[in-house]
CSV table of C-alpha atoms in Angstrom, one decimal:
chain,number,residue,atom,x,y,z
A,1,UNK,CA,-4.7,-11.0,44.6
A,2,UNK,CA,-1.1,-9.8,43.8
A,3,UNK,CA,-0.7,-6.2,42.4
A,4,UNK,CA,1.1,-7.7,39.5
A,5,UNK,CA,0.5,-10.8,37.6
A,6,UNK,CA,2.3,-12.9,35.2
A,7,UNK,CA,2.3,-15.8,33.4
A,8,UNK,CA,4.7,-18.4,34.7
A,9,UNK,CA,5.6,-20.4,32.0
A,10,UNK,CA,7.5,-22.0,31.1
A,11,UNK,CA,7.7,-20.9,27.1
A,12,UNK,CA,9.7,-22.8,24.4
A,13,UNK,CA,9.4,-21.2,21.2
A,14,UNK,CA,12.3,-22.3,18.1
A,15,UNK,CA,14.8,-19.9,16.9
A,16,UNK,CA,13.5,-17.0,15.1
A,17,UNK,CA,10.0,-16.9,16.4
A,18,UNK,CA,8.0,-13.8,17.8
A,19,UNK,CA,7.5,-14.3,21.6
A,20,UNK,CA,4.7,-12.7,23.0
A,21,UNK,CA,5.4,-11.7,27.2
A,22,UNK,CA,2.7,-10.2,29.2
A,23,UNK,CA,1.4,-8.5,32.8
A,24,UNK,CA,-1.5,-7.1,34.1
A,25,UNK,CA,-1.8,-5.1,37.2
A,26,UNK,CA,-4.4,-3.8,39.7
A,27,UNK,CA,-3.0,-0.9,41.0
A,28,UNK,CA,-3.9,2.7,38.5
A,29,UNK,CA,-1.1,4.7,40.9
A,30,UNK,CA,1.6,2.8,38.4
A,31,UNK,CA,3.6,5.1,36.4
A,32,UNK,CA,6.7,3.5,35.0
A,33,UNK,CA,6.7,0.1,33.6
A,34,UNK,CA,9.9,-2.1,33.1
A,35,UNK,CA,11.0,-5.1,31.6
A,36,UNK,CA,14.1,-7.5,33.3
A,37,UNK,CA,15.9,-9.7,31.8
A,38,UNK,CA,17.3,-12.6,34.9
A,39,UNK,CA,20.0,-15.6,33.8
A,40,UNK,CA,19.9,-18.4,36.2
A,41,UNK,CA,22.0,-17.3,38.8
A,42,UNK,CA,22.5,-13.9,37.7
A,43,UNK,CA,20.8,-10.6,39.5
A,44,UNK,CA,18.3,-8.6,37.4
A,45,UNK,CA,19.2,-6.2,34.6
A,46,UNK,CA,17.0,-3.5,32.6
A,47,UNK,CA,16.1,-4.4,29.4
A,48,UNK,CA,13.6,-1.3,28.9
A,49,UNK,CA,11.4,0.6,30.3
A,50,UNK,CA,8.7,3.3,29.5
A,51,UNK,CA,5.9,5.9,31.2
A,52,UNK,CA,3.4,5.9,28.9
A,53,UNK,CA,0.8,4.0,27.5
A,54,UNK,CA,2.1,3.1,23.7
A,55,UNK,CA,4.6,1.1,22.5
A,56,UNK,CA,8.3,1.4,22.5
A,57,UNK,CA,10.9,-0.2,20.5
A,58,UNK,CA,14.4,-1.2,21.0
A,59,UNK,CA,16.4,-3.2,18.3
A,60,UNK,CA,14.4,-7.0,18.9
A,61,UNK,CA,12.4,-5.8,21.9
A,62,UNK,CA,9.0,-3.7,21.8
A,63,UNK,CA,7.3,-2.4,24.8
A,64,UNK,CA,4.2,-2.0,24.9
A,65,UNK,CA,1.7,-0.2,27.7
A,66,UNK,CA,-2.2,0.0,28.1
A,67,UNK,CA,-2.8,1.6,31.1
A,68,UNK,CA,-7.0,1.5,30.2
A,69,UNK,CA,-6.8,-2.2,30.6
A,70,UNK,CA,-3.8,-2.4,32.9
A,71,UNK,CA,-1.7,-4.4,30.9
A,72,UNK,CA,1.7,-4.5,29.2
A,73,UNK,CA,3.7,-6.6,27.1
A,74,UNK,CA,6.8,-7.3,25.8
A,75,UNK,CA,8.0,-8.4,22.3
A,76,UNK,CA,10.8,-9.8,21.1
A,77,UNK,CA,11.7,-10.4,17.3
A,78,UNK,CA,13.9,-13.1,15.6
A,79,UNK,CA,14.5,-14.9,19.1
A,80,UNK,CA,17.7,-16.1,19.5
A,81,UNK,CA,19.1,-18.9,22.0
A,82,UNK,CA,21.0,-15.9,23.8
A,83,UNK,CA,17.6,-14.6,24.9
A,84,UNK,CA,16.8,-17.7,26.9
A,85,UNK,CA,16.0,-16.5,30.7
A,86,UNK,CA,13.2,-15.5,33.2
A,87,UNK,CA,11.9,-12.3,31.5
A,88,UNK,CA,10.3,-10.1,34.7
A,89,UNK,CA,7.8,-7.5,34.4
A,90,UNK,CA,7.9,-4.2,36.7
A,91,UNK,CA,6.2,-1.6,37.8
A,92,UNK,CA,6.5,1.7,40.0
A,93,UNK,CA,4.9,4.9,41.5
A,94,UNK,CA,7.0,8.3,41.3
A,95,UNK,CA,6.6,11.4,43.1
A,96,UNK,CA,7.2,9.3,46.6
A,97,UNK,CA,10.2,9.5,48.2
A,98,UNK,CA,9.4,5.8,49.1
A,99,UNK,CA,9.0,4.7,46.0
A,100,UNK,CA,9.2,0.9,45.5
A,101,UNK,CA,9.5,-1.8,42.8
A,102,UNK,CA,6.4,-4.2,42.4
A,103,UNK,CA,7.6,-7.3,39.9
A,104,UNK,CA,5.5,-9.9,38.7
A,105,UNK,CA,6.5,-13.6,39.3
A,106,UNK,CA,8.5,-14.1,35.9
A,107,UNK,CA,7.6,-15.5,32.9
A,108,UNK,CA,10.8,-18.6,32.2
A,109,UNK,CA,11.4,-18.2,28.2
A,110,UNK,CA,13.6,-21.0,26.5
A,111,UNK,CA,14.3,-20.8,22.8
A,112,UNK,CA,15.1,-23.8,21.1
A,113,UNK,CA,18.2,-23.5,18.0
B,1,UNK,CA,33.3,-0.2,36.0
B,2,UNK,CA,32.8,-2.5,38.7
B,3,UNK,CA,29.2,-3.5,39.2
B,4,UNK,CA,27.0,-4.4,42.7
B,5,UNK,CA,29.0,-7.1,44.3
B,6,UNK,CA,27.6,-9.4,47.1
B,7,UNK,CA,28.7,-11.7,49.5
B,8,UNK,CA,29.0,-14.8,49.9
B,9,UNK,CA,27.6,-15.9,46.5
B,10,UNK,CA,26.3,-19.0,48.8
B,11,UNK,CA,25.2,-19.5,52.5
B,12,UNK,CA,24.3,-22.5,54.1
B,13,UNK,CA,22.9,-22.4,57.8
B,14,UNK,CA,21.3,-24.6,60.3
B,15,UNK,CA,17.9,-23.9,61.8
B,16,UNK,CA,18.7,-21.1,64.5
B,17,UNK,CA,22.0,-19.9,63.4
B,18,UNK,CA,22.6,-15.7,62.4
B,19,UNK,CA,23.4,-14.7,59.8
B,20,UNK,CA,25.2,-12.1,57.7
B,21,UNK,CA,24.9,-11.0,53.8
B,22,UNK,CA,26.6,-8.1,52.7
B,23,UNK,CA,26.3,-5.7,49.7
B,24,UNK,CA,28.7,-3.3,47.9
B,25,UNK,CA,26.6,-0.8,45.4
B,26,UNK,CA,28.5,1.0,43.3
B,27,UNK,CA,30.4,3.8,44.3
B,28,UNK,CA,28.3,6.8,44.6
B,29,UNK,CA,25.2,5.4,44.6
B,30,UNK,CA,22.7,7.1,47.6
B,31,UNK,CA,20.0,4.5,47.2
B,32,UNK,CA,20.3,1.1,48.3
B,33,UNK,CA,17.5,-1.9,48.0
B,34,UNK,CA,17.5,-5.0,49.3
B,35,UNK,CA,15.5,-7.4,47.9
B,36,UNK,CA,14.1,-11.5,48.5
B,37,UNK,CA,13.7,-13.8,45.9
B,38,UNK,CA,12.0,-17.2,46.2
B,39,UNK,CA,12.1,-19.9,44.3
B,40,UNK,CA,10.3,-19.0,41.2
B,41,UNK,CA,9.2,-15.4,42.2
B,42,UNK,CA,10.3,-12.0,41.1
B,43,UNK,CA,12.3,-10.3,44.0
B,44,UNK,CA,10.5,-8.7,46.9
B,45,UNK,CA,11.2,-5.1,48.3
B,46,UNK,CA,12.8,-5.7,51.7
B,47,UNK,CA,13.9,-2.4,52.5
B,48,UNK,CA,15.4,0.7,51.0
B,49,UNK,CA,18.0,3.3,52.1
B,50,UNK,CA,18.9,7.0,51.3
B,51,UNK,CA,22.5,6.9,52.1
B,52,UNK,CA,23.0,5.6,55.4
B,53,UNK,CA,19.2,6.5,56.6
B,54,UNK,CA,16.9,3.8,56.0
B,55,UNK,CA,13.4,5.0,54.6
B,56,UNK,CA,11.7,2.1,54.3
B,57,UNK,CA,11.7,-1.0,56.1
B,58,UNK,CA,8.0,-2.0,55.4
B,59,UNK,CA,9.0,-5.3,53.5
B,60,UNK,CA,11.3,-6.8,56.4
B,61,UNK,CA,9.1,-9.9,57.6
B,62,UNK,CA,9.5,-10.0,61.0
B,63,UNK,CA,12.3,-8.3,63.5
B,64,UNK,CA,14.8,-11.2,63.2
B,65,UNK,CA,15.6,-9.0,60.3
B,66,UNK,CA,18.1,-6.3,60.3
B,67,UNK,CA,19.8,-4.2,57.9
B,68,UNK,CA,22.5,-1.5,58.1
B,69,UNK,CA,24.3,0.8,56.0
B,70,UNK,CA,26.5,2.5,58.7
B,71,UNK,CA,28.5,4.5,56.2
B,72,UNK,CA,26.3,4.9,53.4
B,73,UNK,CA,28.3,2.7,51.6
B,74,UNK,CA,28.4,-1.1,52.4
B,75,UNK,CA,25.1,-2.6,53.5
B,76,UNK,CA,24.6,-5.6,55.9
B,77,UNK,CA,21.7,-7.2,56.2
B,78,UNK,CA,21.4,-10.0,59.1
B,79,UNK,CA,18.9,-12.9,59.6
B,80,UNK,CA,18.7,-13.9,63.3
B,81,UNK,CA,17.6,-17.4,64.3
B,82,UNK,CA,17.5,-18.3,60.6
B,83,UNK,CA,14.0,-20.4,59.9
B,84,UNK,CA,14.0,-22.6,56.9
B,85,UNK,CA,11.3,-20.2,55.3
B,86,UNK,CA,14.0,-17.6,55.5
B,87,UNK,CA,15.5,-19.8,52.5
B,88,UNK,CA,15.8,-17.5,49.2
B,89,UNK,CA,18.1,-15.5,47.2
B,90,UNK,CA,18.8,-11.9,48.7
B,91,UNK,CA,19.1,-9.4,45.9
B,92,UNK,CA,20.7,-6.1,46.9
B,93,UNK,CA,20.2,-2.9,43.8
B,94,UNK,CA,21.7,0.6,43.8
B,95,UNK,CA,20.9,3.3,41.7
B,96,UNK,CA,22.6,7.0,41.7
B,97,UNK,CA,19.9,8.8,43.2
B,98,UNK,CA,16.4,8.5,45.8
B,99,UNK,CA,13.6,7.0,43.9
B,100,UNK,CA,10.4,9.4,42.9
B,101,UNK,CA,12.9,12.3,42.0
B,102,UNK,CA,10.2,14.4,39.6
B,103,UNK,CA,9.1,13.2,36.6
B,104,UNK,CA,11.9,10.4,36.2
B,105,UNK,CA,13.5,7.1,38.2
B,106,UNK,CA,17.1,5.6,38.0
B,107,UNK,CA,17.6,2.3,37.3
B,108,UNK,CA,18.3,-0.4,39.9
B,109,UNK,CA,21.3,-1.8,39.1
B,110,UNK,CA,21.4,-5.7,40.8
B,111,UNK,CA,24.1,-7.6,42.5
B,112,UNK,CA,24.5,-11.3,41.9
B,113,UNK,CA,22.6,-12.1,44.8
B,114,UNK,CA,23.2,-14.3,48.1
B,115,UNK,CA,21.5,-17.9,47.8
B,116,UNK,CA,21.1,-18.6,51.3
B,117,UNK,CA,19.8,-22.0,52.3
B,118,UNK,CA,18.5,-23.3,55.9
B,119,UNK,CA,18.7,-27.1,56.7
């Protein structure tokens, strides 16, 4: 069993729809969670992160963390056909000098105009 | 500013050949990560360095894998005898500072990545 888990997809959701993106994990020593955003071809980028169990919000994009059920999601409002990529969920233990990044498998989100 | 750059963007290599990716992080940066990403998978820790020690090398699959930072600057990472599992993009991330620094963590910033393919 992988540490992280996430839904493959492929999604297709129109224009302006809520899209719902989520992970679960099996390890508790987990302290930061992170959302990437990957275009085809294109390295990783940070859309948002967080340490705590909760939600967080940024413009379209909410975070959210529940560390009693190991699971987090991401939201993101009034989709638009810019945010069509491979959405990646992360997640990391601090205090270790060799500290590494676990990501789940991607989730492929396309959103239809 | 200018971003993680890696090269080449695409590498093609016969069953049994070396090869050789290389990564520029962004000036400054101590940590250095290179990562594998298969075909419909996230990226998978390879190995990390601090500068030009490297800290962890727990991910590398076997020893016809070999990475090097020299100067703590460029990275190289080399494929011997390339196998046609070995077939994947290579990511390399930098971020300003080592990981598990107190209560926070930099980000990672990503290169483009290497697509290397063996026939």
């Amino acid at each position: 069993q992988k540490e992280v888990e996430q839904d493959p997809g492929p999604l297709s959701v129109p224009e302006g729809a809520i899209v719902s993106l989520n992970c679960t994990y099996s390890n508790s020593a987990f302290q930061y969670f992170m959302w990437y955003r990957q275009y085809s071809r294109k390295g990783p980028e940070l859309l948002m992160y967080t340490y705590s169990s909760g939600n967080k919000e940024d413009g379209r994009f909410t975070a959210q963390v529940d560390k009693s059920s190991k699971y987090i999601s991401l939201f993101i409002r009034d989709s638009q056909p810019s945010d069509s990529a491979t959405y990646l969920c992360a997640m990391q233990t601090l205090y270790s000098s060799a500290s590494k990044i676990i990501f789940g498998s991607g989730t492929r989100l396309s959103i239809r105009p | 500013g200018a971003g993680v750059s890696q090269s080449p963007r695409y590498k093609v290599a016969k069953r049994g050949q070396d090869v050789a990716l290389r990564c520029d992080p962004i000036s400054g940066h101590v940590s250095l990560f290179w990562y594998q990403q298969a075909l419909g998978q996230g990226p998978e820790f390879l190995t990390y360095f601090q500068n030009e020690a490297q800290l962890d090398k727990s991910g590398l699959p076997s020893d016809r894998f070999f990475a090097e930072r020299p100067e703590g600057s460029v990275s190289t990472l080399k494929i011997q005898r390339t196998q046609q599992e070995d077939s994947a993009v290579y990511l390399c991330a930098s971020s300003p500072r080592p990981p598990g620094q107190g209560l926070t963590t930099d980000t990672q910033y990503f290169g483009p990545g290497t697509r290397l393919t063996v026939l």
